[in-house]
mmCIF file of N, CA, C and O in Angstrom:
data_model
loop_
_atom_site.group_PDB
_atom_site.id
_atom_site.type_symbol
_atom_site.label_atom_id
_atom_site.label_comp_id
_atom_site.label_asym_id
_atom_site.label_seq_id
_atom_site.Cartn_x
_atom_site.Cartn_y
_atom_site.Cartn_z
ATOM 1 N N UNK K 214 -157.963 190.664 125.608
ATOM 2 C CA UNK K 214 -157.489 189.327 125.378
ATOM 3 C C UNK K 214 -158.086 188.338 126.380
ATOM 4 O O UNK K 214 -158.472 187.247 126.021
ATOM 5 N N UNK K 215 -158.160 188.752 127.676
ATOM 6 C CA UNK K 215 -158.740 187.884 128.702
ATOM 7 C C UNK K 215 -160.213 187.595 128.407
ATOM 8 O O UNK K 215 -160.699 186.505 128.669
ATOM 9 N N UNK K 216 -160.928 188.594 127.885
ATOM 10 C CA UNK K 216 -162.342 188.428 127.586
ATOM 11 C C UNK K 216 -162.568 187.376 126.503
ATOM 12 O O UNK K 216 -163.602 186.721 126.482
ATOM 13 N N UNK K 217 -161.643 187.214 125.614
ATOM 14 C CA UNK K 217 -161.757 186.231 124.545
ATOM 15 C C UNK K 217 -161.316 184.845 125.013
ATOM 16 O O UNK K 217 -161.900 183.838 124.615
ATOM 17 N N UNK K 218 -160.335 184.777 125.880
ATOM 18 C CA UNK K 218 -159.775 183.516 126.326
ATOM 19 C C UNK K 218 -160.740 182.723 127.208
ATOM 20 O O UNK K 218 -160.854 181.510 127.071
ATOM 21 N N UNK K 219 -161.430 183.400 128.070
ATOM 22 C CA UNK K 219 -162.331 182.717 129.005
ATOM 23 C C UNK K 219 -163.430 181.922 128.296
ATOM 24 O O UNK K 219 -163.627 180.747 128.598
ATOM 25 N N UNK K 220 -164.164 182.491 127.341
ATOM 26 C CA UNK K 220 -165.190 181.698 126.647
ATOM 27 C C UNK K 220 -164.592 180.523 125.872
ATOM 28 O O UNK K 220 -165.200 179.452 125.799
ATOM 29 N N UNK K 221 -163.399 180.693 125.330
ATOM 30 C CA UNK K 221 -162.751 179.596 124.609
ATOM 31 C C UNK K 221 -162.414 178.439 125.544
ATOM 32 O O UNK K 221 -162.618 177.274 125.210
ATOM 33 N N UNK K 222 -161.919 178.746 126.719
ATOM 34 C CA UNK K 222 -161.577 177.717 127.700
ATOM 35 C C UNK K 222 -162.843 177.006 128.174
ATOM 36 O O UNK K 222 -162.879 175.779 128.281
ATOM 37 N N UNK K 223 -163.886 177.754 128.459
ATOM 38 C CA UNK K 223 -165.148 177.145 128.900
ATOM 39 C C UNK K 223 -165.744 176.244 127.827
ATOM 40 O O UNK K 223 -166.245 175.160 128.120
ATOM 41 N N UNK K 224 -165.673 176.663 126.595
ATOM 42 C CA UNK K 224 -166.177 175.843 125.486
ATOM 43 C C UNK K 224 -165.368 174.555 125.364
ATOM 44 O O UNK K 224 -165.929 173.472 125.189
ATOM 45 N N UNK K 225 -164.064 174.656 125.462
ATOM 46 C CA UNK K 225 -163.201 173.473 125.374
ATOM 47 C C UNK K 225 -163.500 172.496 126.501
ATOM 48 O O UNK K 225 -163.572 171.279 126.282
ATOM 49 N N UNK K 226 -163.683 172.991 127.720
ATOM 50 C CA UNK K 226 -164.009 172.123 128.854
ATOM 51 C C UNK K 226 -165.362 171.450 128.673
ATOM 52 O O UNK K 226 -165.528 170.267 128.981
ATOM 53 N N UNK K 227 -166.325 172.172 128.180
ATOM 54 C CA UNK K 227 -167.651 171.616 127.946
ATOM 55 C C UNK K 227 -167.600 170.503 126.911
ATOM 56 O O UNK K 227 -168.200 169.439 127.091
ATOM 57 N N UNK K 228 -166.881 170.718 125.836
ATOM 58 C CA UNK K 228 -166.745 169.694 124.799
ATOM 59 C C UNK K 228 -166.002 168.470 125.315
ATOM 60 O O UNK K 228 -166.357 167.334 124.995
ATOM 61 N N UNK K 229 -164.994 168.669 126.121
ATOM 62 C CA UNK K 229 -164.240 167.553 126.688
ATOM 63 C C UNK K 229 -165.122 166.725 127.612
ATOM 64 O O UNK K 229 -165.091 165.495 127.584
ATOM 65 N N UNK K 230 -165.926 167.383 128.417
ATOM 66 C CA UNK K 230 -166.847 166.669 129.301
ATOM 67 C C UNK K 230 -167.890 165.897 128.510
ATOM 68 O O UNK K 230 -168.221 164.761 128.832
ATOM 69 N N UNK K 231 -168.419 166.486 127.480
ATOM 70 C CA UNK K 231 -169.429 165.825 126.659
ATOM 71 C C UNK K 231 -168.856 164.586 125.981
ATOM 72 O O UNK K 231 -169.538 163.569 125.845
ATOM 73 N N UNK K 232 -167.616 164.630 125.589
ATOM 74 C CA UNK K 232 -166.979 163.483 124.937
ATOM 75 C C UNK K 232 -166.808 162.324 125.913
ATOM 76 O O UNK K 232 -166.853 161.163 125.524
ATOM 77 N N UNK K 233 -166.631 162.614 127.174
ATOM 78 C CA UNK K 233 -166.439 161.574 128.182
ATOM 79 C C UNK K 233 -167.751 160.956 128.631
ATOM 80 O O UNK K 233 -167.752 159.955 129.330
ATOM 81 N N UNK K 234 -168.858 161.535 128.259
ATOM 82 C CA UNK K 234 -170.147 161.082 128.764
ATOM 83 C C UNK K 234 -170.928 160.274 127.735
ATOM 84 O O UNK K 234 -172.132 160.369 127.658
ATOM 85 N N UNK K 235 -170.248 159.456 126.965
ATOM 86 C CA UNK K 235 -170.970 158.654 125.995
ATOM 87 C C UNK K 235 -171.620 157.464 126.699
ATOM 88 O O UNK K 235 -171.178 157.015 127.746
ATOM 89 N N UNK K 236 -172.679 156.968 126.117
ATOM 90 C CA UNK K 236 -173.350 155.798 126.655
ATOM 91 C C UNK K 236 -173.273 154.677 125.619
ATOM 92 O O UNK K 236 -172.855 154.888 124.484
ATOM 93 N N UNK K 237 -173.661 153.488 126.032
ATOM 94 C CA UNK K 237 -173.583 152.313 125.173
ATOM 95 C C UNK K 237 -174.950 151.671 125.049
ATOM 96 O O UNK K 237 -175.681 151.538 126.031
ATOM 97 N N UNK K 238 -175.267 151.268 123.828
ATOM 98 C CA UNK K 238 -176.518 150.565 123.549
ATOM 99 C C UNK K 238 -176.165 149.102 123.339
ATOM 100 O O UNK K 238 -175.407 148.770 122.425
ATOM 101 N N UNK K 239 -176.702 148.235 124.189
ATOM 102 C CA UNK K 239 -176.442 146.812 124.105
ATOM 103 C C UNK K 239 -177.726 146.125 123.634
ATOM 104 O O UNK K 239 -178.759 146.216 124.308
ATOM 105 N N UNK K 240 -177.658 145.485 122.480
ATOM 106 C CA UNK K 240 -178.815 144.800 121.909
ATOM 107 C C UNK K 240 -178.570 143.298 121.996
ATOM 108 O O UNK K 240 -177.512 142.815 121.580
ATOM 109 N N UNK K 241 -179.555 142.571 122.526
ATOM 110 C CA UNK K 241 -179.412 141.121 122.654
ATOM 111 C C UNK K 241 -179.992 140.424 121.426
ATOM 112 O O UNK K 241 -180.708 141.028 120.633
ATOM 113 N N UNK K 242 -179.686 139.143 121.309
ATOM 114 C CA UNK K 242 -180.167 138.365 120.167
ATOM 115 C C UNK K 242 -181.680 138.205 120.183
ATOM 116 O O UNK K 242 -182.284 137.971 119.138
ATOM 117 N N UNK K 243 -182.314 138.345 121.354
ATOM 118 C CA UNK K 243 -183.783 138.243 121.411
ATOM 119 C C UNK K 243 -184.473 139.605 121.333
ATOM 120 O O UNK K 243 -185.675 139.720 121.529
ATOM 121 N N UNK K 244 -183.699 140.666 121.028
ATOM 122 C CA UNK K 244 -184.290 141.980 120.782
ATOM 123 C C UNK K 244 -184.333 142.926 121.961
ATOM 124 O O UNK K 244 -184.752 144.074 121.807
ATOM 125 N N UNK K 245 -183.912 142.504 123.137
ATOM 126 C CA UNK K 245 -183.886 143.413 124.282
ATOM 127 C C UNK K 245 -182.804 144.462 124.062
ATOM 128 O O UNK K 245 -181.760 144.172 123.475
ATOM 129 N N UNK K 246 -183.054 145.662 124.565
ATOM 130 C CA UNK K 246 -182.088 146.750 124.438
ATOM 131 C C UNK K 246 -181.807 147.311 125.821
ATOM 132 O O UNK K 246 -182.728 147.627 126.580
ATOM 133 N N UNK K 247 -180.540 147.410 126.146
ATOM 134 C CA UNK K 247 -180.091 148.019 127.393
ATOM 135 C C UNK K 247 -179.257 149.244 127.041
ATOM 136 O O UNK K 247 -178.545 149.253 126.034
ATOM 137 N N UNK K 248 -179.323 150.258 127.893
ATOM 138 C CA UNK K 248 -178.474 151.430 127.758
ATOM 139 C C UNK K 248 -177.602 151.486 129.009
ATOM 140 O O UNK K 248 -178.114 151.445 130.131
ATOM 141 N N UNK K 249 -176.288 151.570 128.798
ATOM 142 C CA UNK K 249 -175.339 151.639 129.913
ATOM 143 C C UNK K 249 -174.546 152.935 129.798
ATOM 144 O O UNK K 249 -174.180 153.350 128.696
ATOM 145 N N UNK K 250 -174.294 153.559 130.933
ATOM 146 C CA UNK K 250 -173.525 154.807 130.940
ATOM 147 C C UNK K 250 -172.023 154.560 130.865
ATOM 148 O O UNK K 250 -171.266 155.457 130.528
ATOM 149 N N UNK K 251 -171.589 153.359 131.198
ATOM 150 C CA UNK K 251 -170.175 153.020 131.151
ATOM 151 C C UNK K 251 -169.955 151.849 130.209
ATOM 152 O O UNK K 251 -170.871 151.089 129.903
ATOM 153 N N UNK K 252 -168.724 151.667 129.780
ATOM 154 C CA UNK K 252 -168.376 150.589 128.874
ATOM 155 C C UNK K 252 -168.645 149.236 129.529
ATOM 156 O O UNK K 252 -168.216 149.006 130.664
ATOM 157 N N UNK K 253 -169.360 148.342 128.854
ATOM 158 C CA UNK K 253 -169.539 146.989 129.393
ATOM 159 C C UNK K 253 -168.178 146.302 129.564
ATOM 160 O O UNK K 253 -167.284 146.450 128.728
ATOM 161 N N UNK K 254 -168.027 145.578 130.657
ATOM 162 C CA UNK K 254 -166.759 144.933 130.978
ATOM 163 C C UNK K 254 -166.838 143.460 130.591
ATOM 164 O O UNK K 254 -167.750 142.750 131.011
ATOM 165 N N UNK K 255 -165.870 143.024 129.783
ATOM 166 C CA UNK K 255 -165.834 141.636 129.340
ATOM 167 C C UNK K 255 -165.029 140.795 130.326
ATOM 168 O O UNK K 255 -163.919 141.150 130.698
ATOM 169 N N UNK K 256 -165.610 139.658 130.749
ATOM 170 C CA UNK K 256 -164.959 138.723 131.663
ATOM 171 C C UNK K 256 -164.592 137.474 130.875
ATOM 172 O O UNK K 256 -165.463 136.714 130.450
ATOM 173 N N UNK K 257 -163.295 137.268 130.675
ATOM 174 C CA UNK K 257 -162.818 136.141 129.880
ATOM 175 C C UNK K 257 -163.187 134.808 130.530
ATOM 176 O O UNK K 257 -163.574 133.856 129.841
ATOM 177 N N UNK K 258 -163.105 134.733 131.848
ATOM 178 C CA UNK K 258 -163.360 133.479 132.562
ATOM 179 C C UNK K 258 -164.781 132.966 132.349
ATOM 180 O O UNK K 258 -165.007 131.763 132.201
ATOM 181 N N UNK K 259 -165.748 133.887 132.320
ATOM 182 C CA UNK K 259 -167.149 133.481 132.156
ATOM 183 C C UNK K 259 -167.680 133.720 130.751
ATOM 184 O O UNK K 259 -168.835 133.404 130.468
ATOM 185 N N UNK K 260 -166.846 134.316 129.875
ATOM 186 C CA UNK K 260 -167.237 134.634 128.507
ATOM 187 C C UNK K 260 -168.515 135.477 128.480
ATOM 188 O O UNK K 260 -169.452 135.213 127.733
ATOM 189 N N UNK K 261 -168.531 136.508 129.356
ATOM 190 C CA UNK K 261 -169.732 137.345 129.472
ATOM 191 C C UNK K 261 -169.357 138.809 129.656
ATOM 192 O O UNK K 261 -168.218 139.153 129.972
ATOM 193 N N UNK K 262 -170.352 139.661 129.443
ATOM 194 C CA UNK K 262 -170.210 141.101 129.650
ATOM 195 C C UNK K 262 -171.051 141.502 130.861
ATOM 196 O O UNK K 262 -172.172 141.011 131.040
ATOM 197 N N UNK K 263 -170.523 142.403 131.664
ATOM 198 C CA UNK K 263 -171.248 142.927 132.818
ATOM 199 C C UNK K 263 -171.306 144.445 132.700
ATOM 200 O O UNK K 263 -170.346 145.090 132.262
ATOM 201 N N UNK K 264 -172.462 145.000 133.076
ATOM 202 C CA UNK K 264 -172.645 146.446 133.040
ATOM 203 C C UNK K 264 -173.820 146.822 133.922
ATOM 204 O O UNK K 264 -174.611 145.976 134.331
ATOM 205 N N UNK K 265 -173.925 148.100 134.212
ATOM 206 C CA UNK K 265 -175.058 148.638 134.953
ATOM 207 C C UNK K 265 -175.937 149.396 133.967
ATOM 208 O O UNK K 265 -175.480 150.344 133.326
ATOM 209 N N UNK K 266 -177.185 148.969 133.835
ATOM 210 C CA UNK K 266 -178.124 149.647 132.947
ATOM 211 C C UNK K 266 -178.500 150.997 133.550
ATOM 212 O O UNK K 266 -178.297 151.244 134.738
ATOM 213 N N UNK K 267 -179.052 151.883 132.717
ATOM 214 C CA UNK K 267 -179.407 153.231 133.199
ATOM 215 C C UNK K 267 -180.419 153.202 134.329
ATOM 216 O O UNK K 267 -180.466 154.122 135.142
ATOM 217 N N UNK K 268 -181.225 152.150 134.416
ATOM 218 C CA UNK K 268 -182.207 152.063 135.500
ATOM 219 C C UNK K 268 -181.601 151.536 136.799
ATOM 220 O O UNK K 268 -182.301 151.322 137.786
ATOM 221 N N UNK K 269 -180.263 151.297 136.806
ATOM 222 C CA UNK K 269 -179.577 150.836 138.004
ATOM 223 C C UNK K 269 -179.453 149.325 138.111
ATOM 224 O O UNK K 269 -178.804 148.819 139.023
ATOM 225 N N UNK K 270 -180.043 148.604 137.201
ATOM 226 C CA UNK K 270 -180.011 147.143 137.210
ATOM 227 C C UNK K 270 -178.620 146.629 136.825
ATOM 228 O O UNK K 270 -178.046 147.054 135.831
ATOM 229 N N UNK K 271 -178.061 145.718 137.644
ATOM 230 C CA UNK K 271 -176.797 145.067 137.322
ATOM 231 C C UNK K 271 -177.093 143.939 136.340
ATOM 232 O O UNK K 271 -177.910 143.070 136.621
ATOM 233 N N UNK K 272 -176.454 143.966 135.174
ATOM 234 C CA UNK K 272 -176.751 143.003 134.119
ATOM 235 C C UNK K 272 -175.474 142.252 133.749
ATOM 236 O O UNK K 272 -174.410 142.838 133.635
ATOM 237 N N UNK K 273 -175.604 140.938 133.577
ATOM 238 C CA UNK K 273 -174.515 140.098 133.080
ATOM 239 C C UNK K 273 -175.099 139.236 131.966
ATOM 240 O O UNK K 273 -176.060 138.510 132.176
ATOM 241 N N UNK K 274 -174.514 139.364 130.775
ATOM 242 C CA UNK K 274 -174.986 138.616 129.616
ATOM 243 C C UNK K 274 -173.832 137.838 129.010
ATOM 244 O O UNK K 274 -172.724 138.364 128.882
ATOM 245 N N UNK K 275 -174.104 136.605 128.610
ATOM 246 C CA UNK K 275 -173.059 135.839 127.937
ATOM 247 C C UNK K 275 -172.807 136.448 126.564
ATOM 248 O O UNK K 275 -173.687 137.094 125.984
ATOM 249 N N UNK K 276 -171.618 136.239 126.067
ATOM 250 C CA UNK K 276 -171.244 136.805 124.770
ATOM 251 C C UNK K 276 -172.196 136.326 123.669
ATOM 252 O O UNK K 276 -172.505 137.077 122.741
ATOM 253 N N UNK K 277 -172.700 135.115 123.774
ATOM 254 C CA UNK K 277 -173.613 134.574 122.767
ATOM 255 C C UNK K 277 -174.979 135.264 122.778
ATOM 256 O O UNK K 277 -175.696 135.220 121.786
ATOM 257 N N UNK K 278 -175.348 135.881 123.888
ATOM 258 C CA UNK K 278 -176.636 136.580 123.989
ATOM 259 C C UNK K 278 -176.598 137.974 123.371
ATOM 260 O O UNK K 278 -177.646 138.572 123.149
ATOM 261 N N UNK K 279 -175.411 138.500 123.110
ATOM 262 C CA UNK K 279 -175.278 139.877 122.646
ATOM 263 C C UNK K 279 -175.120 139.923 121.135
ATOM 264 O O UNK K 279 -174.260 139.267 120.560
ATOM 265 N N UNK K 280 -175.994 140.713 120.523
ATOM 266 C CA UNK K 280 -175.923 140.914 119.074
ATOM 267 C C UNK K 280 -175.027 142.097 118.737
ATOM 268 O O UNK K 280 -174.239 142.051 117.791
ATOM 269 N N UNK K 281 -175.147 143.197 119.523
ATOM 270 C CA UNK K 281 -174.420 144.412 119.204
ATOM 271 C C UNK K 281 -174.192 145.257 120.449
ATOM 272 O O UNK K 281 -175.079 145.399 121.283
ATOM 273 N N UNK K 282 -172.986 145.812 120.552
ATOM 274 C CA UNK K 282 -172.669 146.831 121.562
ATOM 275 C C UNK K 282 -172.206 148.045 120.787
ATOM 276 O O UNK K 282 -171.226 147.984 120.039
ATOM 277 N N UNK K 283 -172.947 149.145 120.922
ATOM 278 C CA UNK K 283 -172.646 150.335 120.128
ATOM 279 C C UNK K 283 -172.555 151.554 121.023
ATOM 280 O O UNK K 283 -173.436 151.811 121.854
ATOM 281 N N UNK K 284 -171.495 152.332 120.844
ATOM 282 C CA UNK K 284 -171.347 153.579 121.581
ATOM 283 C C UNK K 284 -172.269 154.620 120.957
ATOM 284 O O UNK K 284 -172.363 154.730 119.746
ATOM 285 N N UNK K 285 -172.956 155.354 121.807
ATOM 286 C CA UNK K 285 -173.902 156.367 121.320
ATOM 287 C C UNK K 285 -173.332 157.748 121.490
ATOM 288 O O UNK K 285 -172.650 158.059 122.375
#
């Protein structure tokens, strides 16, 4: 029974980790594409989204500049 339980637990943990590691594709109205590892944060005061691109660049875009934010 223990031999069967261990692989099941490891598989469940692996799937749970994979589900938490989604990235986001942010496409701007001028065609630029950014990939972010975390959810872009919307700032109501400035009407903009802020995120860190995969290359480490801190990006802030106004809501009007963004065409699509899609989870990958």
